[in-house]
Short mmCIF file of C-alpha atoms in Angstrom, two decimals:
data_model
loop_
_atom_site.label_atom_id
_atom_site.label_comp_id
_atom_site.label_asym_id
_atom_site.label_seq_id
_atom_site.Cartn_x
_atom_site.Cartn_y
_atom_site.Cartn_z
CA MET A 255 -10.77 -6.27 12.24
CA LEU A 256 -9.23 -8.66 10.04
CA LYS A 257 -11.34 -9.63 7.26
CA VAL A 258 -9.96 -12.74 5.23
CA PRO A 259 -12.12 -13.86 2.14
CA PHE A 260 -12.21 -17.29 0.50
CA GLU A 261 -14.63 -18.05 -2.33
CA LEU A 262 -16.79 -21.14 -3.46
CA LYS A 263 -15.88 -22.81 -6.83
CA PRO A 264 -17.74 -24.99 -8.70
CA TYR A 265 -15.46 -27.36 -10.24
CA PRO A 266 -14.08 -29.68 -12.11
CA SER A 267 -17.02 -28.77 -13.88
CA PRO A 268 -19.66 -25.67 -13.59
CA HIS A 269 -21.99 -28.59 -12.69
CA HIS A 270 -20.25 -30.03 -9.81
CA SER A 271 -20.81 -28.72 -6.17
CA PRO A 272 -19.38 -25.18 -4.97
CA LYS A 273 -16.17 -25.87 -2.94
CA PRO A 274 -14.28 -22.87 -0.51
CA VAL A 275 -11.05 -22.12 -1.66
CA MET A 276 -8.75 -19.92 -0.71
CA SER A 277 -4.89 -19.10 -1.81
CA VAL A 278 -2.16 -19.53 0.71
CA VAL A 279 1.45 -19.38 0.52
CA PHE A 280 3.51 -21.99 2.07
CA ALA A 281 7.56 -20.83 3.12
CA ASN A 282 10.00 -22.77 4.62
CA PRO A 283 10.51 -20.31 7.71
CA SER A 284 14.48 -20.77 7.77
CA ASP A 285 14.65 -19.46 3.92
CA GLU A 286 11.27 -17.38 2.66
CA SER A 287 12.57 -17.56 -0.63
CA LYS A 288 11.28 -21.46 -0.76
CA LYS A 289 7.66 -21.21 -1.00
CA PHE A 290 4.20 -23.21 -1.80
CA PRO A 291 2.27 -20.98 -3.38
CA SER A 292 -1.34 -22.72 -3.47
CA ILE A 293 -5.08 -22.66 -3.95
CA CYS A 294 -5.99 -25.02 -1.63
CA LEU A 295 -9.58 -26.40 -0.31
CA LEU A 296 -10.92 -25.13 3.62
CA ASP A 297 -11.97 -28.70 5.22
CA SER A 298 -13.35 -28.24 8.51
CA GLY A 299 -12.88 -31.33 9.74
CA ALA A 300 -9.52 -31.55 9.46
CA ASP A 301 -7.32 -31.22 12.38
CA PHE A 302 -4.24 -29.42 10.66
CA CYS A 303 -3.65 -27.87 6.97
CA THR A 304 -2.29 -30.57 4.71
CA LEU A 305 -0.15 -30.63 1.74
CA PRO A 306 1.20 -33.77 -0.57
CA LEU A 307 5.14 -34.78 0.72
CA SER A 308 6.03 -33.88 -2.75
CA ALA A 309 5.27 -30.16 -1.34
CA GLN A 310 8.05 -29.89 0.19
CA LEU A 311 10.25 -30.42 -3.16
CA ARG A 312 9.56 -26.28 -3.70
CA LEU A 313 9.80 -25.93 0.03
CA GLY A 314 13.77 -26.93 -0.38
CA LEU A 315 12.90 -29.60 2.36
CA ASP A 316 13.56 -33.22 3.29
CA LEU A 317 11.42 -34.49 5.67
CA LYS A 318 12.81 -37.87 5.74
CA LYS A 319 16.51 -36.69 5.81
CA MET A 320 15.64 -34.09 8.37
CA ASN A 321 14.24 -37.00 10.86
CA VAL A 322 10.91 -35.09 11.25
CA ALA A 323 9.16 -37.65 13.31
CA LYS A 324 6.26 -39.69 11.19
CA VAL A 325 2.46 -39.33 12.42
CA PRO A 326 -0.53 -41.52 11.93
CA MET A 327 -3.14 -40.22 9.68
CA SER A 328 -6.03 -40.72 8.35
CA CYS A 329 -9.39 -39.36 6.33
CA ALA A 330 -12.74 -38.94 7.34
CA CYS A 331 -14.20 -41.87 4.67
CA GLY A 332 -11.52 -43.98 4.93
CA ASN A 333 -10.68 -47.14 7.68
CA LYS A 334 -7.25 -47.19 6.86
CA THR A 335 -4.38 -45.33 8.73
CA PHE A 336 -1.15 -44.08 6.80
CA PHE A 337 2.16 -41.55 7.83
CA GLY A 338 3.00 -38.63 6.92
CA TYR A 339 5.05 -36.09 8.69
CA LYS A 340 4.22 -33.34 10.75
CA PHE A 341 6.07 -30.02 10.36
CA LYS A 342 5.80 -26.52 11.51
CA VAL A 343 6.19 -24.01 8.10
CA ASN A 344 5.15 -20.20 7.60
CA VAL A 345 1.36 -20.19 6.13
CA THR A 346 0.46 -16.87 4.67
CA ILE A 347 -2.95 -15.90 4.15
CA TYR A 348 -4.55 -12.61 2.82
CA ASP A 349 -6.80 -10.27 3.70
CA MET A 350 -9.28 -8.04 2.05
CA GLU A 351 -6.98 -5.17 1.20
CA GLY A 352 -4.16 -8.01 -0.01
CA LYS A 353 -2.16 -7.30 3.42
CA PRO A 354 -0.28 -10.56 4.03
CA PHE A 355 -1.03 -12.27 7.66
CA THR A 356 1.54 -14.83 8.82
CA ASN A 357 1.65 -18.01 10.90
CA LEU A 358 3.96 -20.41 12.07
CA LEU A 359 1.52 -23.49 11.54
CA TRP A 360 2.33 -27.05 12.16
CA VAL A 361 1.26 -28.64 8.70
CA LEU A 362 0.53 -32.52 7.77
CA PHE A 363 3.07 -33.88 5.02
CA ALA A 364 1.03 -36.85 3.47
CA LYS A 365 2.61 -39.89 1.55
CA SER A 366 -0.76 -39.29 -0.56
CA ASP A 367 -2.01 -37.95 -3.98
CA THR A 368 -3.77 -34.99 -1.12
CA MET A 369 -5.33 -31.90 -2.23
CA PRO A 370 -3.80 -28.90 -0.41
CA LEU A 371 -6.28 -28.34 2.31
CA ILE A 372 -6.55 -25.68 5.00
CA GLY A 373 -7.19 -27.26 8.06
CA ARG A 374 -8.53 -26.23 11.66
CA ASN A 375 -5.43 -25.03 12.78
CA LEU A 376 -5.60 -22.14 10.82
CA MET A 377 -9.45 -21.71 10.58
CA ASP A 378 -9.23 -21.82 14.61
CA ILE A 379 -7.19 -18.65 14.60
CA PHE A 380 -10.84 -16.22 13.87
CA GLU A 381 -12.77 -15.69 15.66
CA ASN A 382 -16.14 -15.91 13.09
CA MET A 383 -16.23 -17.55 9.84
CA SER A 384 -19.52 -16.27 7.23
CA TYR A 385 -20.55 -18.32 4.35
CA ASN A 386 -23.01 -17.30 1.96
CA ASN A 387 -24.08 -19.27 -0.69
CA THR A 388 -25.27 -16.79 -2.72
CA GLU A 389 -22.97 -14.57 -3.11
CA ARG A 390 -20.26 -17.17 -2.88
CA LYS A 391 -18.08 -14.25 -1.70
CA ASP A 392 -16.96 -15.56 2.45
CA TYR A 393 -14.89 -14.20 5.44
CA PHE A 394 -13.02 -15.11 8.22
CA LEU A 395 -13.56 -12.61 10.38
CA GLY A 396 -11.35 -10.97 13.29
CA LEU A 397 -9.03 -13.25 15.40
CA ARG A 398 -9.67 -14.86 18.45
CA GLU A 399 -8.67 -13.32 21.59
CA GLU A 400 -5.33 -15.65 22.47
CA GLU A 401 -4.83 -14.82 19.07
CA LEU A 402 -4.33 -10.81 19.79
CA MET B 114 -2.54 -8.85 -2.39
CA ASN B 115 0.61 -7.74 -1.69
CA ASN B 116 2.03 -11.11 -4.00
CA PRO B 117 0.15 -10.50 -7.47
CA ALA B 118 1.55 -13.58 -8.34
CA ILE B 119 -1.25 -15.22 -6.46
CA LYS B 120 -3.82 -13.21 -6.47
CA GLU B 121 -3.20 -13.35 -10.35
CA ALA B 122 -3.66 -17.57 -10.21
CA PHE B 123 -6.44 -17.18 -8.06
CA ASN B 124 -8.39 -15.12 -10.35
CA THR B 125 -7.18 -17.38 -13.01
CA PHE B 126 -8.35 -20.38 -11.40
CA ILE B 127 -11.82 -18.33 -10.28
CA SER B 128 -12.71 -16.96 -13.64
CA LYS B 129 -12.09 -20.06 -15.51
CA LYS B 130 -14.74 -22.04 -15.19
CA ASP B 131 -14.56 -25.44 -16.19
CA TRP B 132 -11.22 -27.41 -15.10
CA SER B 133 -12.61 -30.77 -16.23
CA LYS B 134 -9.80 -30.96 -18.98
CA TYR B 135 -7.18 -30.90 -15.80
CA SER B 136 -9.10 -34.10 -13.95
CA GLY B 137 -7.73 -35.56 -11.31
CA GLU B 138 -4.12 -33.54 -12.18
CA TRP B 139 -2.09 -31.02 -10.81
CA VAL B 140 -1.93 -27.69 -12.13
CA ALA B 141 0.56 -24.75 -11.79
CA ILE B 142 -0.33 -21.99 -12.65
CA CYS B 143 1.68 -18.53 -14.02
CA ASN B 144 1.30 -15.56 -15.87
CA ASP B 145 -3.05 -16.02 -16.37
CA LYS B 146 -2.09 -19.65 -17.73
CA VAL B 147 -1.57 -23.37 -17.28
CA ILE B 148 2.05 -23.86 -17.65
CA SER B 149 1.73 -27.81 -16.81
CA SER B 150 -0.34 -30.29 -15.50
CA HIS B 151 0.14 -34.30 -14.79
CA GLN B 152 -1.57 -36.46 -12.44
CA ASP B 153 2.48 -36.32 -10.73
CA LEU B 154 2.84 -33.09 -8.79
CA LYS B 155 6.59 -33.80 -8.31
CA LYS B 156 6.38 -33.28 -12.36
CA VAL B 157 4.68 -30.30 -12.45
CA ILE B 158 6.94 -28.66 -9.79
CA LYS B 159 10.08 -29.56 -12.09
CA GLU B 160 8.10 -28.51 -15.39
CA SER B 161 6.90 -25.02 -14.14
CA ALA B 162 10.20 -24.57 -12.61
CA LYS B 163 11.25 -24.12 -16.22
CA LYS B 164 8.38 -22.68 -18.00
CA CYS B 165 7.86 -19.58 -14.86
CA LYS B 166 11.13 -18.31 -14.39
CA GLY B 167 11.53 -15.02 -12.36
CA LYS B 168 7.93 -16.21 -10.90
CA VAL B 169 6.70 -18.74 -8.17
CA PRO B 170 3.95 -20.47 -10.05
CA THR B 171 0.64 -21.26 -8.08
CA PHE B 172 -0.24 -25.20 -7.69
CA THR B 173 -3.27 -26.97 -7.00
CA LYS B 174 -5.47 -29.89 -7.60
CA ILE B 175 -8.38 -30.47 -9.51
CA PRO B 176 -10.24 -33.44 -8.72
CA ASP B 177 -11.55 -35.97 -10.49
CA LYS B 178 -15.06 -35.14 -12.29
CA ASN B 179 -15.96 -38.49 -12.24
CA VAL B 180 -15.48 -39.28 -8.55
CA ALA B 181 -17.55 -37.82 -5.38
CA MET B 182 -15.43 -36.06 -2.85
CA VAL B 183 -15.56 -37.06 0.97
CA LEU B 184 -12.91 -35.14 2.94
#
């Protein structure tokens, strides 16, 4: 069974609340050498994985020049709608043995200084998610049937 | 992980207890160290490309220590 770990890390200081984080590599599907490796925050309320638009520099993309359609976006706490680009990139996460697991997923590139976020479109690939506040080591477990 | 650079960067991130120094900034991690930090991700991408030759740095943003996060 696929088991992908993530951790609960209190930061910026040890006194702040623990936040779920995991390492993820975003890559240009047309050129895998163009990568944006990132430590992402897991956001179970986000519809999609989200990166700031500047990340496109590392991915060798220019979404405006590529005429990628703009999409409206908003944050949970805001009443403001802003625009970004929605584009599919390869998203790689790593299982317990370090084996990569890659999916071509929609990623929102926000014209704001958002933190790198893992959204529902990655989380929903998995059957289960365990969350242990004591161990602070948590997992995504097993693929949903439609992903097999 | 089969990608040792990101494993190394993730371990560096987890093992460092206090990131307050970088409050509100983007950081690039390469070879167990923060090699660039700034509020502007573009600057961090450009600077880290010069300092992490032959490797791909890992990027993350450190939340502002004085601001509560609501996603």
